[in-house]
JSON list of C-alpha atoms in Angstrom, two decimals:
[
{"chain": "A", "resi": 1, "resn": "MET", "atom": "CA", "xyz": [0.08, -0.05, -0.05]},
{"chain": "A", "resi": 2, "resn": "ASN", "atom": "CA", "xyz": [2.96, 2.46, 0.92]},
{"chain": "A", "resi": 3, "resn": "GLU", "atom": "CA", "xyz": [4.82, 1.57, -2.27]},
{"chain": "A", "resi": 4, "resn": "LEU", "atom": "CA", "xyz": [1.62, 2.33, -4.34]},
{"chain": "A", "resi": 5, "resn": "LEU", "atom": "CA", "xyz": [1.15, 5.67, -2.31]},
{"chain": "A", "resi": 6, "resn": "LEU", "atom": "CA", "xyz": [4.67, 6.58, -3.30]},
{"chain": "A", "resi": 7, "resn": "LEU", "atom": "CA", "xyz": [4.08, 5.63, -6.85]},
{"chain": "A", "resi": 8, "resn": "LEU", "atom": "CA", "xyz": [1.17, 7.85, -7.01]},
{"chain": "A", "resi": 9, "resn": "SER", "atom": "CA", "xyz": [2.73, 10.88, -5.41]},
{"chain": "A", "resi": 10, "resn": "ASP", "atom": "CA", "xyz": [5.51, 10.91, -7.99]},
{"chain": "A", "resi": 11, "resn": "LEU", "atom": "CA", "xyz": [2.83, 11.07, -10.75]},
{"chain": "A", "resi": 12, "resn": "GLU", "atom": "CA", "xyz": [1.51, 14.54, -12.10]},
{"chain": "A", "resi": 13, "resn": "LEU", "atom": "CA", "xyz": [-1.53, 15.44, -13.95]},
{"chain": "A", "resi": 14, "resn": "PHE", "atom": "CA", "xyz": [-2.10, 18.73, -15.45]},
{"chain": "A", "resi": 15, "resn": "GLY", "atom": "CA", "xyz": [0.91, 20.17, -13.32]},
{"chain": "A", "resi": 16, "resn": "ALA", "atom": "CA", "xyz": [-0.46, 18.65, -9.97]},
{"chain": "A", "resi": 17, "resn": "GLU", "atom": "CA", "xyz": [0.49, 16.08, -7.96]},
{"chain": "A", "resi": 18, "resn": "LEU", "atom": "CA", "xyz": [-1.78, 13.02, -8.35]},
{"chain": "A", "resi": 19, "resn": "ILE", "atom": "CA", "xyz": [-1.78, 12.35, -4.52]},
{"chain": "A", "resi": 20, "resn": "ASP", "atom": "CA", "xyz": [-0.24, 14.15, -1.72]},
{"chain": "A", "resi": 21, "resn": "LYS", "atom": "CA", "xyz": [-0.21, 11.51, 1.11]},
{"chain": "A", "resi": 22, "resn": "LYS", "atom": "CA", "xyz": [0.05, 13.85, 4.01]},
{"chain": "A", "resi": 23, "resn": "ASP", "atom": "CA", "xyz": [-2.76, 15.86, 2.89]},
{"chain": "A", "resi": 24, "resn": "PHE", "atom": "CA", "xyz": [-4.85, 13.00, 1.57]},
{"chain": "A", "resi": 25, "resn": "PHE", "atom": "CA", "xyz": [-4.86, 11.26, 5.30]},
{"chain": "A", "resi": 26, "resn": "GLU", "atom": "CA", "xyz": [-5.34, 14.62, 6.71]},
{"chain": "A", "resi": 27, "resn": "LEU", "atom": "CA", "xyz": [-8.47, 15.15, 4.64]},
{"chain": "A", "resi": 28, "resn": "LEU", "atom": "CA", "xyz": [-9.66, 11.94, 5.26]},
{"chain": "A", "resi": 29, "resn": "ALA", "atom": "CA", "xyz": [-8.87, 12.04, 9.04]},
{"chain": "A", "resi": 30, "resn": "LYS", "atom": "CA", "xyz": [-10.82, 15.55, 9.55]},
{"chain": "A", "resi": 31, "resn": "ALA", "atom": "CA", "xyz": [-13.83, 14.31, 7.30]},
{"chain": "A", "resi": 32, "resn": "ILE", "atom": "CA", "xyz": [-14.71, 11.37, 9.19]},
{"chain": "A", "resi": 33, "resn": "PHE", "atom": "CA", "xyz": [-14.32, 13.43, 12.57]},
{"chain": "A", "resi": 34, "resn": "ASN", "atom": "CA", "xyz": [-16.58, 16.09, 11.11]},
{"chain": "A", "resi": 35, "resn": "PHE", "atom": "CA", "xyz": [-18.99, 13.42, 9.99]},
{"chain": "A", "resi": 36, "resn": "LEU", "atom": "CA", "xyz": [-19.25, 11.77, 13.09]},
{"chain": "A", "resi": 37, "resn": "VAL", "atom": "CA", "xyz": [-19.90, 15.24, 15.08]},
{"chain": "A", "resi": 38, "resn": "ILE", "atom": "CA", "xyz": [-22.36, 16.41, 12.82]},
{"chain": "A", "resi": 39, "resn": "GLY", "atom": "CA", "xyz": [-24.18, 13.10, 12.33]},
{"chain": "A", "resi": 40, "resn": "TYR", "atom": "CA", "xyz": [-24.51, 13.24, 16.06]},
{"chain": "A", "resi": 41, "resn": "ILE", "atom": "CA", "xyz": [-26.14, 16.80, 16.36]},
{"chain": "A", "resi": 42, "resn": "VAL", "atom": "CA", "xyz": [-28.51, 16.20, 13.53]},
{"chain": "A", "resi": 43, "resn": "ARG", "atom": "CA", "xyz": [-29.63, 12.40, 13.96]},
{"chain": "A", "resi": 44, "resn": "TYR", "atom": "CA", "xyz": [-29.56, 12.16, 18.04]},
{"chain": "A", "resi": 45, "resn": "LEU", "atom": "CA", "xyz": [-30.31, 16.04, 19.01]},
{"chain": "A", "resi": 46, "resn": "TYR", "atom": "CA", "xyz": [-32.13, 17.45, 16.14]},
{"chain": "A", "resi": 47, "resn": "TYR", "atom": "CA", "xyz": [-34.14, 14.76, 14.99]},
{"chain": "A", "resi": 48, "resn": "PRO", "atom": "CA", "xyz": [-35.71, 13.47, 18.23]},
{"chain": "A", "resi": 49, "resn": "ALA", "atom": "CA", "xyz": [-36.79, 17.00, 19.03]},
{"chain": "A", "resi": 50, "resn": "THR", "atom": "CA", "xyz": [-38.43, 17.79, 15.85]},
{"chain": "A", "resi": 51, "resn": "LYS", "atom": "CA", "xyz": [-39.25, 14.57, 14.25]},
{"chain": "A", "resi": 52, "resn": "ASN", "atom": "CA", "xyz": [-38.53, 16.36, 10.97]},
{"chain": "A", "resi": 53, "resn": "LYS", "atom": "CA", "xyz": [-36.75, 14.24, 8.16]},
{"chain": "A", "resi": 54, "resn": "ASP", "atom": "CA", "xyz": [-36.91, 16.98, 5.94]},
{"chain": "A", "resi": 55, "resn": "TYR", "atom": "CA", "xyz": [-33.87, 18.59, 7.15]},
{"chain": "A", "resi": 56, "resn": "LEU", "atom": "CA", "xyz": [-31.72, 15.84, 7.90]},
{"chain": "A", "resi": 57, "resn": "PHE", "atom": "CA", "xyz": [-30.65, 15.28, 4.29]},
{"chain": "A", "resi": 58, "resn": "THR", "atom": "CA", "xyz": [-29.95, 19.11, 3.93]},
{"chain": "A", "resi": 59, "resn": "TYR", "atom": "CA", "xyz": [-27.79, 19.34, 6.88]},
{"chain": "A", "resi": 60, "resn": "LEU", "atom": "CA", "xyz": [-25.73, 16.55, 6.18]},
{"chain": "A", "resi": 61, "resn": "LEU", "atom": "CA", "xyz": [-24.96, 17.37, 2.52]},
{"chain": "A", "resi": 62, "resn": "ILE", "atom": "CA", "xyz": [-24.30, 21.16, 3.56]},
{"chain": "A", "resi": 63, "resn": "SER", "atom": "CA", "xyz": [-22.06, 19.81, 6.25]},
{"chain": "A", "resi": 64, "resn": "VAL", "atom": "CA", "xyz": [-20.10, 17.85, 3.61]},
{"chain": "A", "resi": 65, "resn": "THR", "atom": "CA", "xyz": [-20.06, 20.51, 0.87]},
{"chain": "A", "resi": 66, "resn": "VAL", "atom": "CA", "xyz": [-18.61, 23.10, 3.36]},
{"chain": "A", "resi": 67, "resn": "PHE", "atom": "CA", "xyz": [-16.08, 21.03, 5.04]},
{"chain": "A", "resi": 68, "resn": "CYS", "atom": "CA", "xyz": [-14.76, 20.09, 1.30]},
{"chain": "A", "resi": 69, "resn": "LEU", "atom": "CA", "xyz": [-14.95, 23.54, 0.16]},
{"chain": "A", "resi": 70, "resn": "CYS", "atom": "CA", "xyz": [-13.17, 25.09, 3.12]},
{"chain": "A", "resi": 71, "resn": "PHE", "atom": "CA", "xyz": [-10.45, 22.37, 3.37]},
{"chain": "A", "resi": 72, "resn": "LEU", "atom": "CA", "xyz": [-9.62, 22.29, -0.24]},
{"chain": "A", "resi": 73, "resn": "LEU", "atom": "CA", "xyz": [-9.46, 26.10, -0.76]},
{"chain": "A", "resi": 74, "resn": "GLU", "atom": "CA", "xyz": [-7.80, 26.70, 2.65]},
{"chain": "A", "resi": 75, "resn": "ASN", "atom": "CA", "xyz": [-4.82, 24.87, 1.05]},
{"chain": "A", "resi": 76, "resn": "VAL", "atom": "CA", "xyz": [-4.55, 27.63, -1.90]},
{"chain": "A", "resi": 77, "resn": "LYS", "atom": "CA", "xyz": [-4.25, 30.02, 1.04]},
{"chain": "A", "resi": 78, "resn": "LEU", "atom": "CA", "xyz": [-7.28, 31.97, 0.76]},
{"chain": "A", "resi": 79, "resn": "GLU", "atom": "CA", "xyz": [-7.97, 34.78, 3.44]},
{"chain": "A", "resi": 80, "resn": "LEU", "atom": "CA", "xyz": [-10.37, 33.75, 6.55]},
{"chain": "A", "resi": 81, "resn": "GLY", "atom": "CA", "xyz": [-12.68, 36.03, 5.41]},
{"chain": "A", "resi": 82, "resn": "PHE", "atom": "CA", "xyz": [-13.78, 33.46, 3.03]},
{"chain": "A", "resi": 83, "resn": "ALA", "atom": "CA", "xyz": [-14.92, 31.45, 5.69]},
{"chain": "A", "resi": 84, "resn": "LEU", "atom": "CA", "xyz": [-16.76, 34.32, 7.43]},
{"chain": "A", "resi": 85, "resn": "GLY", "atom": "CA", "xyz": [-18.39, 35.01, 3.83]},
{"chain": "A", "resi": 86, "resn": "LEU", "atom": "CA", "xyz": [-19.78, 31.57, 4.17]},
{"chain": "A", "resi": 87, "resn": "PHE", "atom": "CA", "xyz": [-21.72, 32.49, 7.32]},
{"chain": "A", "resi": 88, "resn": "ALA", "atom": "CA", "xyz": [-22.97, 35.37, 5.29]},
{"chain": "A", "resi": 89, "resn": "ILE", "atom": "CA", "xyz": [-23.90, 33.47, 2.39]},
{"chain": "A", "resi": 90, "resn": "PHE", "atom": "CA", "xyz": [-25.64, 30.58, 3.94]},
{"chain": "A", "resi": 91, "resn": "GLY", "atom": "CA", "xyz": [-26.91, 32.65, 7.21]},
{"chain": "A", "resi": 92, "resn": "ILE", "atom": "CA", "xyz": [-29.16, 34.48, 4.67]},
{"chain": "A", "resi": 93, "resn": "ILE", "atom": "CA", "xyz": [-30.56, 31.39, 2.82]},
{"chain": "A", "resi": 94, "resn": "ARG", "atom": "CA", "xyz": [-34.68, 31.38, 2.78]},
{"chain": "A", "resi": 95, "resn": "TYR", "atom": "CA", "xyz": [-35.73, 28.77, 0.66]},
{"chain": "A", "resi": 96, "resn": "ARG", "atom": "CA", "xyz": [-38.58, 30.81, -1.10]},
{"chain": "A", "resi": 97, "resn": "THR", "atom": "CA", "xyz": [-41.19, 28.16, -1.21]},
{"chain": "A", "resi": 98, "resn": "ASP", "atom": "CA", "xyz": [-40.67, 26.94, 2.27]},
{"chain": "A", "resi": 99, "resn": "PRO", "atom": "CA", "xyz": [-39.14, 29.46, 4.60]},
{"chain": "A", "resi": 100, "resn": "ILE", "atom": "CA", "xyz": [-36.59, 27.77, 7.46]},
{"chain": "A", "resi": 101, "resn": "PRO", "atom": "CA", "xyz": [-37.90, 27.96, 10.95]},
{"chain": "A", "resi": 102, "resn": "ILE", "atom": "CA", "xyz": [-35.68, 29.92, 13.40]},
{"chain": "A", "resi": 103, "resn": "LYS", "atom": "CA", "xyz": [-34.84, 26.38, 15.18]},
{"chain": "A", "resi": 104, "resn": "GLU", "atom": "CA", "xyz": [-33.75, 25.14, 11.79]},
{"chain": "A", "resi": 105, "resn": "MET", "atom": "CA", "xyz": [-31.79, 28.15, 10.83]},
{"chain": "A", "resi": 106, "resn": "THR", "atom": "CA", "xyz": [-30.10, 27.81, 14.16]},
{"chain": "A", "resi": 107, "resn": "TYR", "atom": "CA", "xyz": [-28.91, 23.97, 13.17]},
{"chain": "A", "resi": 108, "resn": "LEU", "atom": "CA", "xyz": [-28.04, 25.11, 10.01]},
{"chain": "A", "resi": 109, "resn": "PHE", "atom": "CA", "xyz": [-25.74, 27.81, 11.57]},
{"chain": "A", "resi": 110, "resn": "ILE", "atom": "CA", "xyz": [-24.35, 24.99, 14.00]},
{"chain": "A", "resi": 111, "resn": "VAL", "atom": "CA", "xyz": [-23.73, 22.74, 11.32]},
{"chain": "A", "resi": 112, "resn": "ILE", "atom": "CA", "xyz": [-21.89, 25.46, 8.92]},
{"chain": "A", "resi": 113, "resn": "GLY", "atom": "CA", "xyz": [-19.76, 26.54, 12.00]},
{"chain": "A", "resi": 114, "resn": "VAL", "atom": "CA", "xyz": [-18.71, 23.11, 12.83]},
{"chain": "A", "resi": 115, "resn": "SER", "atom": "CA", "xyz": [-17.89, 22.22, 9.48]},
{"chain": "A", "resi": 116, "resn": "VAL", "atom": "CA", "xyz": [-15.76, 25.43, 8.93]},
{"chain": "A", "resi": 117, "resn": "ILE", "atom": "CA", "xyz": [-13.97, 24.92, 12.37]},
{"chain": "A", "resi": 118, "resn": "ASN", "atom": "CA", "xyz": [-12.89, 21.25, 11.55]},
{"chain": "A", "resi": 119, "resn": "ALA", "atom": "CA", "xyz": [-11.76, 22.28, 7.89]},
{"chain": "A", "resi": 120, "resn": "LEU", "atom": "CA", "xyz": [-9.67, 25.13, 8.78]},
{"chain": "A", "resi": 121, "resn": "ALA", "atom": "CA", "xyz": [-8.48, 23.96, 12.05]},
{"chain": "A", "resi": 122, "resn": "ASN", "atom": "CA", "xyz": [-4.41, 24.04, 11.38]},
{"chain": "A", "resi": 123, "resn": "LYS", "atom": "CA", "xyz": [-1.25, 23.35, 13.32]},
{"chain": "A", "resi": 124, "resn": "LYS", "atom": "CA", "xyz": [-1.63, 26.48, 15.47]},
{"chain": "A", "resi": 125, "resn": "ILE", "atom": "CA", "xyz": [-4.70, 24.61, 17.05]},
{"chain": "A", "resi": 126, "resn": "SER", "atom": "CA", "xyz": [-3.83, 21.59, 18.98]},
{"chain": "A", "resi": 127, "resn": "HIS", "atom": "CA", "xyz": [-6.27, 18.38, 18.79]},
{"chain": "A", "resi": 128, "resn": "ALA", "atom": "CA", "xyz": [-7.31, 18.95, 22.40]},
{"chain": "A", "resi": 129, "resn": "GLU", "atom": "CA", "xyz": [-8.87, 22.47, 21.80]},
{"chain": "A", "resi": 130, "resn": "LEU", "atom": "CA", "xyz": [-10.31, 21.06, 18.65]},
{"chain": "A", "resi": 131, "resn": "MET", "atom": "CA", "xyz": [-11.94, 18.19, 20.29]},
{"chain": "A", "resi": 132, "resn": "PHE", "atom": "CA", "xyz": [-12.93, 20.51, 23.37]},
{"chain": "A", "resi": 133, "resn": "THR", "atom": "CA", "xyz": [-14.59, 23.00, 20.90]},
{"chain": "A", "resi": 134, "resn": "ASN", "atom": "CA", "xyz": [-16.67, 20.25, 19.37]},
{"chain": "A", "resi": 135, "resn": "LEU", "atom": "CA", "xyz": [-17.61, 18.45, 22.56]},
{"chain": "A", "resi": 136, "resn": "LEU", "atom": "CA", "xyz": [-18.79, 21.98, 24.03]},
{"chain": "A", "resi": 137, "resn": "ILE", "atom": "CA", "xyz": [-20.98, 22.82, 20.93]},
{"chain": "A", "resi": 138, "resn": "ILE", "atom": "CA", "xyz": [-22.65, 19.13, 21.34]},
{"chain": "A", "resi": 139, "resn": "ALA", "atom": "CA", "xyz": [-22.78, 19.55, 25.20]},
{"chain": "A", "resi": 140, "resn": "VAL", "atom": "CA", "xyz": [-24.59, 23.08, 25.12]},
{"chain": "A", "resi": 141, "resn": "THR", "atom": "CA", "xyz": [-27.23, 21.77, 22.33]},
{"chain": "A", "resi": 142, "resn": "TYR", "atom": "CA", "xyz": [-27.68, 18.59, 24.39]},
{"chain": "A", "resi": 143, "resn": "GLY", "atom": "CA", "xyz": [-28.40, 20.57, 27.31]},
{"chain": "A", "resi": 144, "resn": "LEU", "atom": "CA", "xyz": [-30.77, 23.14, 25.73]},
{"chain": "A", "resi": 145, "resn": "GLU", "atom": "CA", "xyz": [-32.59, 20.18, 23.97]},
{"chain": "A", "resi": 146, "resn": "LYS", "atom": "CA", "xyz": [-32.78, 17.47, 26.72]},
{"chain": "A", "resi": 147, "resn": "ILE", "atom": "CA", "xyz": [-32.36, 19.04, 29.71]},
{"chain": "A", "resi": 148, "resn": "TRP", "atom": "CA", "xyz": [-33.52, 22.61, 30.07]},
{"chain": "A", "resi": 149, "resn": "LEU", "atom": "CA", "xyz": [-36.09, 22.61, 27.16]},
{"chain": "A", "resi": 150, "resn": "LEU", "atom": "CA", "xyz": [-38.08, 19.67, 28.54]},
{"chain": "A", "resi": 151, "resn": "ARG", "atom": "CA", "xyz": [-41.20, 20.36, 26.40]},
{"chain": "A", "resi": 152, "resn": "HIS", "atom": "CA", "xyz": [-40.63, 19.47, 22.78]},
{"chain": "A", "resi": 153, "resn": "GLU", "atom": "CA", "xyz": [-42.78, 21.34, 20.11]},
{"chain": "A", "resi": 154, "resn": "SER", "atom": "CA", "xyz": [-43.42, 18.89, 17.29]},
{"chain": "A", "resi": 155, "resn": "ARG", "atom": "CA", "xyz": [-45.41, 19.35, 14.08]},
{"chain": "A", "resi": 156, "resn": "LYS", "atom": "CA", "xyz": [-47.11, 17.74, 11.66]},
{"chain": "A", "resi": 157, "resn": "THR", "atom": "CA", "xyz": [-48.43, 18.81, 8.15]},
{"chain": "A", "resi": 158, "resn": "ILE", "atom": "CA", "xyz": [-52.02, 17.77, 7.15]},
{"chain": "A", "resi": 159, "resn": "ILE", "atom": "CA", "xyz": [-54.41, 18.33, 4.50]},
{"chain": "A", "resi": 160, "resn": "TYR", "atom": "CA", "xyz": [-57.67, 19.99, 6.06]},
{"chain": "A", "resi": 161, "resn": "GLU", "atom": "CA", "xyz": [-60.98, 20.08, 4.24]},
{"chain": "A", "resi": 162, "resn": "LYS", "atom": "CA", "xyz": [-62.76, 22.57, 6.61]},
{"chain": "A", "resi": 163, "resn": "ILE", "atom": "CA", "xyz": [-61.61, 25.56, 4.65]},
{"chain": "A", "resi": 164, "resn": "GLU", "atom": "CA", "xyz": [-64.13, 27.88, 6.25]},
{"chain": "A", "resi": 165, "resn": "LEU", "atom": "CA", "xyz": [-62.34, 27.56, 9.68]},
{"chain": "A", "resi": 166, "resn": "ILE", "atom": "CA", "xyz": [-59.23, 29.01, 8.25]},
{"chain": "A", "resi": 167, "resn": "VAL", "atom": "CA", "xyz": [-59.98, 32.66, 8.39]},
{"chain": "A", "resi": 168, "resn": "PRO", "atom": "CA", "xyz": [-58.66, 34.68, 11.39]},
{"chain": "A", "resi": 169, "resn": "GLU", "atom": "CA", "xyz": [-62.19, 35.47, 13.00]},
{"chain": "A", "resi": 170, "resn": "ARG", "atom": "CA", "xyz": [-62.47, 31.48, 13.37]},
{"chain": "A", "resi": 171, "resn": "ARG", "atom": "CA", "xyz": [-59.03, 30.49, 14.70]},
{"chain": "A", "resi": 172, "resn": "ASN", "atom": "CA", "xyz": [-60.46, 29.02, 17.98]},
{"chain": "A", "resi": 173, "resn": "GLU", "atom": "CA", "xyz": [-62.96, 27.04, 16.25]},
{"chain": "A", "resi": 174, "resn": "LEU", "atom": "CA", "xyz": [-60.08, 25.63, 13.82]},
{"chain": "A", "resi": 175, "resn": "LEU", "atom": "CA", "xyz": [-57.98, 24.71, 16.94]},
{"chain": "A", "resi": 176, "resn": "ALA", "atom": "CA", "xyz": [-60.54, 22.99, 18.86]},
{"chain": "A", "resi": 177, "resn": "ASP", "atom": "CA", "xyz": [-61.66, 21.00, 15.69]},
{"chain": "A", "resi": 178, "resn": "LEU", "atom": "CA", "xyz": [-58.00, 19.95, 15.27]},
{"chain": "A", "resi": 179, "resn": "LYS", "atom": "CA", "xyz": [-57.55, 19.09, 18.84]},
{"chain": "A", "resi": 180, "resn": "GLU", "atom": "CA", "xyz": [-60.86, 17.20, 18.40]},
{"chain": "A", "resi": 181, "resn": "ARG", "atom": "CA", "xyz": [-59.82, 15.40, 15.37]},
{"chain": "A", "resi": 182, "resn": "THR", "atom": "CA", "xyz": [-56.12, 14.49, 16.02]},
{"chain": "A", "resi": 183, "resn": "GLY", "atom": "CA", "xyz": [-56.34, 13.94, 19.71]},
{"chain": "A", "resi": 184, "resn": "LEU", "atom": "CA", "xyz": [-53.41, 16.18, 20.08]},
{"chain": "A", "resi": 185, "resn": "ASN", "atom": "CA", "xyz": [-53.23, 19.33, 22.09]},
{"chain": "A", "resi": 186, "resn": "VAL", "atom": "CA", "xyz": [-52.49, 21.80, 19.21]},
{"chain": "A", "resi": 187, "resn": "THR", "atom": "CA", "xyz": [-50.99, 25.10, 20.12]},
{"chain": "A", "resi": 188, "resn": "ARG", "atom": "CA", "xyz": [-50.85, 26.85, 17.01]},
{"chain": "A", "resi": 189, "resn": "VAL", "atom": "CA", "xyz": [-51.41, 26.32, 13.35]},
{"chain": "A", "resi": 190, "resn": "GLU", "atom": "CA", "xyz": [-49.66, 27.65, 9.89]},
{"chain": "A", "resi": 191, "resn": "ILE", "atom": "CA", "xyz": [-51.28, 27.85, 6.85]},
{"chain": "A", "resi": 192, "resn": "ARG", "atom": "CA", "xyz": [-49.24, 26.53, 4.10]},
{"chain": "A", "resi": 193, "resn": "LYS", "atom": "CA", "xyz": [-51.08, 26.11, 1.08]},
{"chain": "A", "resi": 194, "resn": "LEU", "atom": "CA", "xyz": [-54.84, 26.67, -0.18]},
{"chain": "A", "resi": 195, "resn": "ASP", "atom": "CA", "xyz": [-56.37, 24.84, -2.88]},
{"chain": "A", "resi": 196, "resn": "PHE", "atom": "CA", "xyz": [-59.66, 26.26, -3.73]},
{"chain": "A", "resi": 197, "resn": "LEU", "atom": "CA", "xyz": [-60.55, 24.07, -6.46]},
{"chain": "A", "resi": 198, "resn": "ARG", "atom": "CA", "xyz": [-60.51, 21.24, -4.07]},
{"chain": "A", "resi": 199, "resn": "ASP", "atom": "CA", "xyz": [-61.79, 23.19, -1.26]},
{"chain": "A", "resi": 200, "resn": "THR", "atom": "CA", "xyz": [-58.58, 22.00, 1.13]},
{"chain": "A", "resi": 201, "resn": "ALA", "atom": "CA", "xyz": [-55.61, 23.61, 2.92]},
{"chain": "A", "resi": 202, "resn": "GLN", "atom": "CA", "xyz": [-52.29, 22.29, 3.93]},
{"chain": "A", "resi": 203, "resn": "LEU", "atom": "CA", "xyz": [-51.87, 23.04, 7.56]},
{"chain": "A", "resi": 204, "resn": "ARG", "atom": "CA", "xyz": [-48.74, 22.45, 9.67]},
{"chain": "A", "resi": 205, "resn": "ILE", "atom": "CA", "xyz": [-49.98, 21.79, 13.25]},
{"chain": "A", "resi": 206, "resn": "PHE", "atom": "CA", "xyz": [-47.46, 22.56, 16.33]},
{"chain": "A", "resi": 207, "resn": "PHE", "atom": "CA", "xyz": [-48.05, 20.82, 19.49]},
{"chain": "A", "resi": 208, "resn": "PHE", "atom": "CA", "xyz": [-45.92, 19.74, 23.02]},
{"chain": "A", "resi": 209, "resn": "GLU", "atom": "CA", "xyz": [-45.19, 15.92, 23.01]},
{"chain": "A", "resi": 210, "resn": "ASP", "atom": "CA", "xyz": [-45.12, 15.90, 26.69]},
{"chain": "A", "resi": 211, "resn": "GLU", "atom": "CA", "xyz": [-48.87, 16.59, 26.35]},
{"chain": "A", "resi": 212, "resn": "ASP", "atom": "CA", "xyz": [-49.65, 14.30, 23.74]}
]
C-alpha cells in the first residue's frame, strides 16, 4: 500500500500531484471526525426534538460540502474572510417556497460553523482544543434540547377540508376542531397552501410531545 502511494505521489496530472499522501490522510481523518460530530448533532439531537426528516438530508450534505470547500480552498491560502463569507451566504438562505423556521436556521448555523472549524483547523490549534470545541458545542446543544427545554414542540403537516375555518376570525374554532380530530393538544397552526378548487388547505399544526 505504501509503495503504491509513493508511486502515485510521484505522478503528476495537469501540473499537479496526483496524490499528496500527507494532505490526503489529513483530509480523510478530518472528514470522518466532522461527519461523526455533525451526524450526532443532526441525528441524535435535532431529529428526536423535531421529528422532521426534511432537513436531515440538507444538513448532512451542506456539512460535507462546506467542509470540503473550506478544506480544499484553505490549501490555496485564501483569507479567513472566505470562511466568514460562508456564514453570510448560508446565513441569509431562505428557501422561497418554504422559509426555514428559526430552530432549523440555528441548526444550519451550527452545522456550517462546526464544518468550517473542523476544516480550517491548522497546526496552531491543538487536537485537544479542536476536540474540546466540538464537545462544547455538542454539550450545550444537548443541554438545551434534553435538559433545559423539556417540552419539545413537534409538528405535523395535514390536509384539512374545512376551509371555512381557516379565516382569522374563526381561529379558536379551527384549533378546537383540530384538537378533537387529531387527539393532540394543538397550540398553533400555520397555513401552508390553499387549494380552492378542491376546497382544502395544507396546514402545519404544532403541539408539545409531553402533552400528547
